[in-house]
PDB file of C-alpha atoms and ligand atoms in Angstrom:
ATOM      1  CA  UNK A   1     -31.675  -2.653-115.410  1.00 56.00           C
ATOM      2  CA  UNK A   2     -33.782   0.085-116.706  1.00 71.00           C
ATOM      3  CA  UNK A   3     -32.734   2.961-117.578  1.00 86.00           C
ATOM      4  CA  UNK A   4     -34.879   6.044-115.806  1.00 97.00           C
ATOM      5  CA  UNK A   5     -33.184   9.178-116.172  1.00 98.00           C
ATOM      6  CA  UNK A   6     -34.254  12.811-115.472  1.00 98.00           C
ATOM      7  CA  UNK A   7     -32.850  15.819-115.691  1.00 98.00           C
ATOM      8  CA  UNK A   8     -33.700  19.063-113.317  1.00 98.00           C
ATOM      9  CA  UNK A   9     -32.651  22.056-115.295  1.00 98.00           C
ATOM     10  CA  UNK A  10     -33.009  25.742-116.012  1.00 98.00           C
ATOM     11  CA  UNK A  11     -33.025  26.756-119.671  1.00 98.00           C
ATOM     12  CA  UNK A  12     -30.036  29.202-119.472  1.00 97.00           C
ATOM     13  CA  UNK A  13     -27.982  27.874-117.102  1.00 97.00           C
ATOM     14  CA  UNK A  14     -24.620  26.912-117.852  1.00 97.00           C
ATOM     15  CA  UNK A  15     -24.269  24.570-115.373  1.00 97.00           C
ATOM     16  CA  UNK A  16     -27.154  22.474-117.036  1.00 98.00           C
ATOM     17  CA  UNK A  17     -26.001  23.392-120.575  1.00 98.00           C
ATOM     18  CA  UNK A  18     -22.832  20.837-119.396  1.00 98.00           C
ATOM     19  CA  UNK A  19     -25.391  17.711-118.548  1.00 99.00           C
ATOM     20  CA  UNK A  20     -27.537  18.250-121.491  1.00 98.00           C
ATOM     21  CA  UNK A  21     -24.190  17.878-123.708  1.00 98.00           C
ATOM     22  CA  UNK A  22     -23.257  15.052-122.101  1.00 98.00           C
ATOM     23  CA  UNK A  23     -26.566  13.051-122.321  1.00 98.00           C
ATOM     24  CA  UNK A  24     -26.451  14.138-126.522  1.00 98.00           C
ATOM     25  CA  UNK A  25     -23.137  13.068-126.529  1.00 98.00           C
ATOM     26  CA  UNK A  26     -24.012   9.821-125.072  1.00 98.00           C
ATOM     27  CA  UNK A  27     -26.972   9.062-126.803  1.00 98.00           C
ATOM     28  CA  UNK A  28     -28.803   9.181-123.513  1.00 98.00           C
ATOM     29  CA  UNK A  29     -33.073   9.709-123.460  1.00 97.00           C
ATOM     30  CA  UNK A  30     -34.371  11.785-120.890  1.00 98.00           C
ATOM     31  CA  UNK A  31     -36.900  13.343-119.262  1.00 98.00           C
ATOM     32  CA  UNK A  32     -36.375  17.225-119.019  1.00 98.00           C
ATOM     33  CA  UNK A  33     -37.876  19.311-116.273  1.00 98.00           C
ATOM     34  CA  UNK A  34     -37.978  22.925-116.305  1.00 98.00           C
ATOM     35  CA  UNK A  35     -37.685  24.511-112.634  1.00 98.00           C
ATOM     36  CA  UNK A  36     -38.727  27.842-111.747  1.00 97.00           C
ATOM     37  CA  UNK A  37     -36.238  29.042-109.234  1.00 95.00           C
ATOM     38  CA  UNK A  38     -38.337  31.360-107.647  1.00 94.00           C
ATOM     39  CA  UNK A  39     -40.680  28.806-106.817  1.00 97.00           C
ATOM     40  CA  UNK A  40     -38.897  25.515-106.327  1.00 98.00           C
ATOM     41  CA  UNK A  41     -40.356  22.050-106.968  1.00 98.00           C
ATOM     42  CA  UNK A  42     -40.575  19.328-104.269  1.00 98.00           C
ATOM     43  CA  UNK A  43     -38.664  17.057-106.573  1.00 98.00           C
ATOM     44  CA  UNK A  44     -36.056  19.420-106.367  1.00 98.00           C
ATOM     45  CA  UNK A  45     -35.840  20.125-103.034  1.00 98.00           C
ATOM     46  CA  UNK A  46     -36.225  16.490-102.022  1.00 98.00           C
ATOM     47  CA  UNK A  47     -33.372  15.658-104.254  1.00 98.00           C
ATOM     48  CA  UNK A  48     -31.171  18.524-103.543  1.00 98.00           C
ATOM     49  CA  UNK A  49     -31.656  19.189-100.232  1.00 98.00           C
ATOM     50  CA  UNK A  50     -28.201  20.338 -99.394  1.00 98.00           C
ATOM     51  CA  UNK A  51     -27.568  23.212-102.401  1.00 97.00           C
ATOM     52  CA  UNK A  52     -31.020  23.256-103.547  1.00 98.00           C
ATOM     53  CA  UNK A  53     -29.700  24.096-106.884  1.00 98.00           C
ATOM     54  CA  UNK A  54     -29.728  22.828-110.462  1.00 98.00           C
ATOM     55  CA  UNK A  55     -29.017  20.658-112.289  1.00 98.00           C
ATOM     56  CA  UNK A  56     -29.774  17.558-110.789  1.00 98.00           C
ATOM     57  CA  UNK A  57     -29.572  14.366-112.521  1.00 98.00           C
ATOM     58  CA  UNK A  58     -31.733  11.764-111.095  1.00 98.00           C
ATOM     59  CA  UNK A  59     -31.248   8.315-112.192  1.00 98.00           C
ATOM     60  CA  UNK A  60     -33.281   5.294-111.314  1.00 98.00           C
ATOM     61  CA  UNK A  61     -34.367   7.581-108.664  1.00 97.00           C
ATOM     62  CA  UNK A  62     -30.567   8.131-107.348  1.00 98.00           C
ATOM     63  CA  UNK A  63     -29.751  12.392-107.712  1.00 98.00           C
ATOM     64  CA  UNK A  64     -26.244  13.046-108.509  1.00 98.00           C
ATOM     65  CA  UNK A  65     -25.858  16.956-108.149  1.00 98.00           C
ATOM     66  CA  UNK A  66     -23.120  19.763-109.325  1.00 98.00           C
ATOM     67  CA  UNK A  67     -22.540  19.539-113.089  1.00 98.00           C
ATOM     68  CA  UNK A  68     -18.934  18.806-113.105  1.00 98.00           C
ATOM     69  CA  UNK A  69     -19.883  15.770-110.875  1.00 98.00           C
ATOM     70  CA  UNK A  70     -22.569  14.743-113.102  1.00 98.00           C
ATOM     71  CA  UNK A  71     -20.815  15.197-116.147  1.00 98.00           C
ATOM     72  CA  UNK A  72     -17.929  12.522-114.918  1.00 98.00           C
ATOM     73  CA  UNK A  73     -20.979  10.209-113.784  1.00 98.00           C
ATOM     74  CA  UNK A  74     -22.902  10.765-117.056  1.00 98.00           C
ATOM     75  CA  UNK A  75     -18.966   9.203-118.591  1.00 98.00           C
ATOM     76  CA  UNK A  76     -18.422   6.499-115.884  1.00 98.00           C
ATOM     77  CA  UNK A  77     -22.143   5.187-116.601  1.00 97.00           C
ATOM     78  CA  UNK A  78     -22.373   5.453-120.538  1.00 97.00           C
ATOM     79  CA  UNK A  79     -18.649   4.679-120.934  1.00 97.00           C
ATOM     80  CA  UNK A  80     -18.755   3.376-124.496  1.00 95.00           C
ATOM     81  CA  UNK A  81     -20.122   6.219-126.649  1.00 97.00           C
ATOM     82  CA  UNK A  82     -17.735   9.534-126.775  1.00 97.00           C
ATOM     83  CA  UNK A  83     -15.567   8.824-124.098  1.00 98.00           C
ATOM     84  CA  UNK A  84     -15.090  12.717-122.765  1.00 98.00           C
ATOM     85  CA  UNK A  85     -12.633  12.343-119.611  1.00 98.00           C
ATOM     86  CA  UNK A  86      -9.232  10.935-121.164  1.00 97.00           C
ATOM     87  CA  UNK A  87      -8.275   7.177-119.924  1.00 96.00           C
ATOM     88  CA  UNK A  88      -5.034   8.251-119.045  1.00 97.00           C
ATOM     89  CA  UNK A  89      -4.615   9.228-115.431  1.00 98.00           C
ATOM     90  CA  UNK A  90      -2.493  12.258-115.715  1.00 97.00           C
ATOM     91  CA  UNK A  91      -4.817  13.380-118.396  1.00 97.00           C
ATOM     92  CA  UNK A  92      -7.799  13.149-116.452  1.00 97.00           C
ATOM     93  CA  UNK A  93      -6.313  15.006-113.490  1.00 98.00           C
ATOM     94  CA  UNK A  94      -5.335  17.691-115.762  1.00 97.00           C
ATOM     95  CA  UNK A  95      -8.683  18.095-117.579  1.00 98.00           C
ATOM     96  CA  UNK A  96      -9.982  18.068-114.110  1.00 98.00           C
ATOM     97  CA  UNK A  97      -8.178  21.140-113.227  1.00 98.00           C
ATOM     98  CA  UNK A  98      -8.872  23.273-116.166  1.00 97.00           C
ATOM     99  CA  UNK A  99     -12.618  22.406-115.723  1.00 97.00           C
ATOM    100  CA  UNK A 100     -12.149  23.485-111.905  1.00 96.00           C
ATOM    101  CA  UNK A 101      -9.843  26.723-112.951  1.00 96.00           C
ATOM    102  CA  UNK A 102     -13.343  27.564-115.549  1.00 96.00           C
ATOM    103  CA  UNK A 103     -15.607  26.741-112.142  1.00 93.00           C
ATOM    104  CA  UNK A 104     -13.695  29.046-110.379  1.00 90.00           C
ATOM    105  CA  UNK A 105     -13.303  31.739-112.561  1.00 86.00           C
ATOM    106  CA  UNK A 106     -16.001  31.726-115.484  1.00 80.00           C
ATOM    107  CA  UNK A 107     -19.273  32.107-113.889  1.00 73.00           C
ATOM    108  CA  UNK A 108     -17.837  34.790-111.289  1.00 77.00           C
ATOM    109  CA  UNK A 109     -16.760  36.447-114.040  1.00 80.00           C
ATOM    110  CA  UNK A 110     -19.911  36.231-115.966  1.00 81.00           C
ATOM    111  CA  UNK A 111     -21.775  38.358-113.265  1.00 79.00           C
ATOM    112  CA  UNK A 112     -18.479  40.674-113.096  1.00 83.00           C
ATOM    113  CA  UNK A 113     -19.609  42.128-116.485  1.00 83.00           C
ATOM    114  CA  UNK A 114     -23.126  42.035-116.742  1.00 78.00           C
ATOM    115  CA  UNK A 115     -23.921  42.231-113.170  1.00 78.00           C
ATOM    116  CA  UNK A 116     -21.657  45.696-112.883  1.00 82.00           C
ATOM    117  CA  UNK A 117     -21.488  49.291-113.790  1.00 86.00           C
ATOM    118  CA  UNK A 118     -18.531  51.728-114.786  1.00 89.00           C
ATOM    119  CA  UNK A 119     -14.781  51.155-113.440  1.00 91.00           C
ATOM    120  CA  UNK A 120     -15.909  48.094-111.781  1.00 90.00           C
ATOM    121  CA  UNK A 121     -17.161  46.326-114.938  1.00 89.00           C
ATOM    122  CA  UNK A 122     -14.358  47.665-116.747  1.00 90.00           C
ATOM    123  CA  UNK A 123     -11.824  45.647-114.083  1.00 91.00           C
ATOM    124  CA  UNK A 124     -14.841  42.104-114.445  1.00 90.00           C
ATOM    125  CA  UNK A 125     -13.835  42.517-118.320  1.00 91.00           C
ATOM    126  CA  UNK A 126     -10.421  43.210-117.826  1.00 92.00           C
ATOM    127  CA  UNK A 127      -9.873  39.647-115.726  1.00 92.00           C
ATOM    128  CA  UNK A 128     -12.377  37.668-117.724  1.00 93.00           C
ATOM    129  CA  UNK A 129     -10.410  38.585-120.670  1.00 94.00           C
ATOM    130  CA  UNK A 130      -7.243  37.471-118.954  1.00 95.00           C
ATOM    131  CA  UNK A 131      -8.633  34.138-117.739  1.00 95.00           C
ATOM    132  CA  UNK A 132      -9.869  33.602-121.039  1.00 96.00           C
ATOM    133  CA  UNK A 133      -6.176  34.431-122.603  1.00 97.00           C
ATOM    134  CA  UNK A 134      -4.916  31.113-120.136  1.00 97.00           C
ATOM    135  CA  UNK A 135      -7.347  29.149-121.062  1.00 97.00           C
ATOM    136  CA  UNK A 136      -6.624  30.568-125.077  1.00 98.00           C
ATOM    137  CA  UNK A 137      -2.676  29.452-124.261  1.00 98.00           C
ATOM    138  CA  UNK A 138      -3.839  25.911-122.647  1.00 97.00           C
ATOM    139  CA  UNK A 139      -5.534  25.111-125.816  1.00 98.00           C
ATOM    140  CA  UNK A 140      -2.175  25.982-127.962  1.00 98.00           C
ATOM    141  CA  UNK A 141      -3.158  24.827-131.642  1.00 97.00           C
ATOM    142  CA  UNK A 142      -5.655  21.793-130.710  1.00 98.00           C
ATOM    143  CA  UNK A 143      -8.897  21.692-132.163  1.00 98.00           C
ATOM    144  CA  UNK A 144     -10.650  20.930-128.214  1.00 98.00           C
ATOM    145  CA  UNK A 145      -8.910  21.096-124.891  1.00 98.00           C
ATOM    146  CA  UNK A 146      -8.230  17.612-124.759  1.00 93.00           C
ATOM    147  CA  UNK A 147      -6.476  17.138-128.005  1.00 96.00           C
ATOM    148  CA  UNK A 148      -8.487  15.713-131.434  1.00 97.00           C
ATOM    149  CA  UNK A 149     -11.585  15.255-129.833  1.00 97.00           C
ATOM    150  CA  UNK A 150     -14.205  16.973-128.191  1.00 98.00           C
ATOM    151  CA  UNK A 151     -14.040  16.151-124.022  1.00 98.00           C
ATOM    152  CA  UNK A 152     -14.594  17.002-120.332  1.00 98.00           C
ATOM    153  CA  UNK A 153     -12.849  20.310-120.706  1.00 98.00           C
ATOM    154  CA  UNK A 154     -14.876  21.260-123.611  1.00 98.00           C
ATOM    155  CA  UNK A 155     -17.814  20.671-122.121  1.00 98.00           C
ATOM    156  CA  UNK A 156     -17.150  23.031-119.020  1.00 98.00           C
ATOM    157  CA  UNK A 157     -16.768  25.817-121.101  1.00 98.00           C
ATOM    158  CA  UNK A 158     -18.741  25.935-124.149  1.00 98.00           C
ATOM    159  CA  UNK A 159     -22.083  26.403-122.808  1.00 98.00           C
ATOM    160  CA  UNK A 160     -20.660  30.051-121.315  1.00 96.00           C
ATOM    161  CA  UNK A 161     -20.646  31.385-125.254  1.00 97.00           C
ATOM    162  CA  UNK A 162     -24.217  31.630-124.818  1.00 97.00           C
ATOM    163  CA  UNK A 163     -23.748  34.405-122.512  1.00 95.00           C
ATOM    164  CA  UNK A 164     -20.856  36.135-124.074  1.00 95.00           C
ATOM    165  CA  UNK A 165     -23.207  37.676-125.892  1.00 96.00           C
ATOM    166  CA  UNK A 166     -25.018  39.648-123.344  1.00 93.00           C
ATOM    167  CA  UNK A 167     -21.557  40.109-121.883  1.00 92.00           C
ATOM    168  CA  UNK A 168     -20.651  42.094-125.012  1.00 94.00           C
ATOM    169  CA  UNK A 169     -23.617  44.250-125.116  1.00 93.00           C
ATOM    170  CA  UNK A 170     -23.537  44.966-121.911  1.00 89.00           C
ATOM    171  CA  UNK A 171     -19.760  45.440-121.629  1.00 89.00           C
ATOM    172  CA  UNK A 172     -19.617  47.160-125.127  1.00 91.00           C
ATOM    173  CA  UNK A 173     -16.789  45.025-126.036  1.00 93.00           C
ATOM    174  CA  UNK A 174     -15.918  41.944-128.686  1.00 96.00           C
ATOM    175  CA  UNK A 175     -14.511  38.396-127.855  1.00 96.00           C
ATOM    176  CA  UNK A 176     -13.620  38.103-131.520  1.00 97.00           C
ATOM    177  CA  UNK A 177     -10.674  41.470-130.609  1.00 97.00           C
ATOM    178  CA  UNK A 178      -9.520  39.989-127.505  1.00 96.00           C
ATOM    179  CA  UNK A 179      -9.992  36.463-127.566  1.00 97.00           C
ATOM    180  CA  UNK A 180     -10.595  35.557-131.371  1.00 98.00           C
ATOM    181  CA  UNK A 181      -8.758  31.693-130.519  1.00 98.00           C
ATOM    182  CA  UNK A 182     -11.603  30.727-127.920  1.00 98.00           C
ATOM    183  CA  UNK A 183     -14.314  32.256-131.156  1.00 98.00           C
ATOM    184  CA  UNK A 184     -12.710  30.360-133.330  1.00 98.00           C
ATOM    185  CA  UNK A 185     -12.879  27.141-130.588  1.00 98.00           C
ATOM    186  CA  UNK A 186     -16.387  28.217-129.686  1.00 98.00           C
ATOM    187  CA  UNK A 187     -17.940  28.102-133.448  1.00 98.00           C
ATOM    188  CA  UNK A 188     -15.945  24.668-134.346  1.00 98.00           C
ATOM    189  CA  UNK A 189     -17.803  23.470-130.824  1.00 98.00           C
ATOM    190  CA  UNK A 190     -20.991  24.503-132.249  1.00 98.00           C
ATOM    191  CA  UNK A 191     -20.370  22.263-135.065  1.00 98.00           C
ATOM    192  CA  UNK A 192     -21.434  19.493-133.042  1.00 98.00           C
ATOM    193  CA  UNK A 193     -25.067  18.405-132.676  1.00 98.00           C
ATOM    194  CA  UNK A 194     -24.972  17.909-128.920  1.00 98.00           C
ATOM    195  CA  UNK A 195     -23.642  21.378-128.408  1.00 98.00           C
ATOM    196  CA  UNK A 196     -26.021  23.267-130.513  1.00 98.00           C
ATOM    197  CA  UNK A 197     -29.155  21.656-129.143  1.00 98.00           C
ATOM    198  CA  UNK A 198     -27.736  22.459-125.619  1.00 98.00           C
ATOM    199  CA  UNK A 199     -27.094  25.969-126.025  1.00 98.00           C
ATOM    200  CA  UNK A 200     -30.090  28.793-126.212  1.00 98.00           C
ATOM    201  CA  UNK A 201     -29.853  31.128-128.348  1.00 98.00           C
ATOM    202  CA  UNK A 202     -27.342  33.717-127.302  1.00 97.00           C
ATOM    203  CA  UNK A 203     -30.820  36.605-128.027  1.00 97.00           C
ATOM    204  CA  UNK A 204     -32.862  34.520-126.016  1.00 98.00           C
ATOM    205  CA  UNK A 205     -29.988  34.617-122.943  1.00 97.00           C
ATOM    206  CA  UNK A 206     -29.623  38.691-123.406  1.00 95.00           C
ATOM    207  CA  UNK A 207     -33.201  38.930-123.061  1.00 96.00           C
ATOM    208  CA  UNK A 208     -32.924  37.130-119.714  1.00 96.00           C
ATOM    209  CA  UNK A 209     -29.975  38.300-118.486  1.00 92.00           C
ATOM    210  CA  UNK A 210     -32.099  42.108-118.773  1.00 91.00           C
ATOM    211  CA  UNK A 211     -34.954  41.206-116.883  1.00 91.00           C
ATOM    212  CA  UNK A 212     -32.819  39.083-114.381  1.00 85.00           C
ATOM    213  CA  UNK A 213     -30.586  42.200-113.711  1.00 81.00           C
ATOM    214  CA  UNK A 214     -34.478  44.350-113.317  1.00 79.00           C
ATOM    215  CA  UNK A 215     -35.591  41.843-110.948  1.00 76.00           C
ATOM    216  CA  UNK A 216     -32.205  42.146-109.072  1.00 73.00           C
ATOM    217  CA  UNK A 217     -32.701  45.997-108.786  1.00 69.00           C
ATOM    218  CA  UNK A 218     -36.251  45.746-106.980  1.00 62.00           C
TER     219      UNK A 218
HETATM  220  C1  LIG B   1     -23.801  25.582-109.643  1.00 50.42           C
HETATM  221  C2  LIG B   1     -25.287  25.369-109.911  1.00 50.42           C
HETATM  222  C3  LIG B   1     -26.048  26.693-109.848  1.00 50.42           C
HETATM  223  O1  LIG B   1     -25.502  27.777-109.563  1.00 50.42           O
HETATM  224  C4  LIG B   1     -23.006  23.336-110.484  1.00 50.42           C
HETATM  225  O2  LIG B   1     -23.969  22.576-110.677  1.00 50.42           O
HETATM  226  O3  LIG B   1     -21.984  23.306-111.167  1.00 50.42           O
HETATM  227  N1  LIG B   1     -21.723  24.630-108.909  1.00 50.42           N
HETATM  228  C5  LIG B   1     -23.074  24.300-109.299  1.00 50.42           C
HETATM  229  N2  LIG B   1     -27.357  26.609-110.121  1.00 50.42           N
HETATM  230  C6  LIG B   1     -28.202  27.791-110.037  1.00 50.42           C
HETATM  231  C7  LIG B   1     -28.808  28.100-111.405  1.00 50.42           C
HETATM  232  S1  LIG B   1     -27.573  28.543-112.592  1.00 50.42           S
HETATM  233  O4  LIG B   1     -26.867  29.820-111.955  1.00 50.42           O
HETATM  234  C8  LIG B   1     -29.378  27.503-109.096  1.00 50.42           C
HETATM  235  O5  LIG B   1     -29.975  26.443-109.119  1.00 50.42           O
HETATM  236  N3  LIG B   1     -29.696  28.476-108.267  1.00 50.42           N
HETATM  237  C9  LIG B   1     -30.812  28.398-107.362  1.00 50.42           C
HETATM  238  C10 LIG B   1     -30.529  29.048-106.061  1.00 50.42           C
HETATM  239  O6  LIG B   1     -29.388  29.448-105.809  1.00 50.42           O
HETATM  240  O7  LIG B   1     -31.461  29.136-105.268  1.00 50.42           O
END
């Protein structure tokens, strides 16, 4: 069967920063479209019609949606190359909840410190920093969540470095003072090809994140 696969996607999103690792790390050749979110295509909306959201993977014109969801189709489909959810069961329904507790409480938190202003920013930075310090204690001394090599886990979280940037400028505060074991994760994540193709450059996302936040305003 051939193999038609496209990707909907918005440059800095996280959420599609997830699929785009997963199609690298699978070796996977697609076509990337660029949405504009203010003014949605009709392939989007016919193929999201529920959430209307990206990213949406469409293959041989089937959409899977919500990037945790495609990311475990993306491994069920391409299951020889880089497996990233572990065979064992337990395994996988523990890498499932971390990747749900860093659904949960990432993005939110994200928006907590960029999004904010004053004593309420100070209490977004205050619990990202501690959710970050769980997830610091979950990876113990592993190189990646999942043990030796780079998985599901890893892929739920690594695309949000892009934005800790703009979370530091705007927060005036450093990941390397209070969370210097997810740095030193982050940069050996970065190693990898399919992670630092994925991932815009953190400048680029600050620039966004400023205008976004203007736009917002008016
Ligand atoms: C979130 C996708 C999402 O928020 C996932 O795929 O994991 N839980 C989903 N997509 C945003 C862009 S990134 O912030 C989006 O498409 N927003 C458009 C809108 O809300 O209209």
């Amino acid at each position: 069967m051939a193999n038609e696969v496209i990707l909907l996607d918005f440059w800095p999103s996280p959420f599609g920063m997830r699929v785009r690792i997963a199609l690298a790390e699978k070796e996977v050749k697609y076509e990337y479209k660029e949405e504009d979110l203010s003014n949605k295509s009709e392939l989007l909306l016919k193929m999201n019609p529920v959430q209307k959201k990206i990213p949406v993977l469409i293959h041989n014109d089937n959409p899977v949606c919500e990037s945790l969801n495609i990311v475990q189709y993306i491994d069920e489909v391409w299951s020889t190359l880089n497996p990233l959810l572990p065979s064992d069961p337990y395994q996988r329904a523990q890498a499932r909840f971390w990747a749900d507790f860093i659904d949960k409480k990432t993005f939110e938190g994200t928006r907590k410190i960029w999004g904010t202003k004053g004593e309420e920013q100070e209490a977004g930075k205050k619990e990202f920093i501690e959710h970050l310090k769980v997830l610091e204690e979950q990876l113990g001394d592993k190189p990646y969540f999942g043990g030796d090599t780079f998985g599901y886990v890893d892929v739920a979280l690594i695309p949000f470095y892009s934005w800790f940037y703009a979370m530091e400028i705007d927060g005036n505060f450093k990941f390397e003072e209070s969370n210097p074991k997810i740095i030193e994760w982050a940069k050996r994540c970065m190693q990898r090809e399919s992670v630092v193709k994925a991932l815009p450059d953190e400048k680029k996302v600050y620039e966004f994140v400023q205008v976004y936040k203007h736009l917002r305003k008016n």
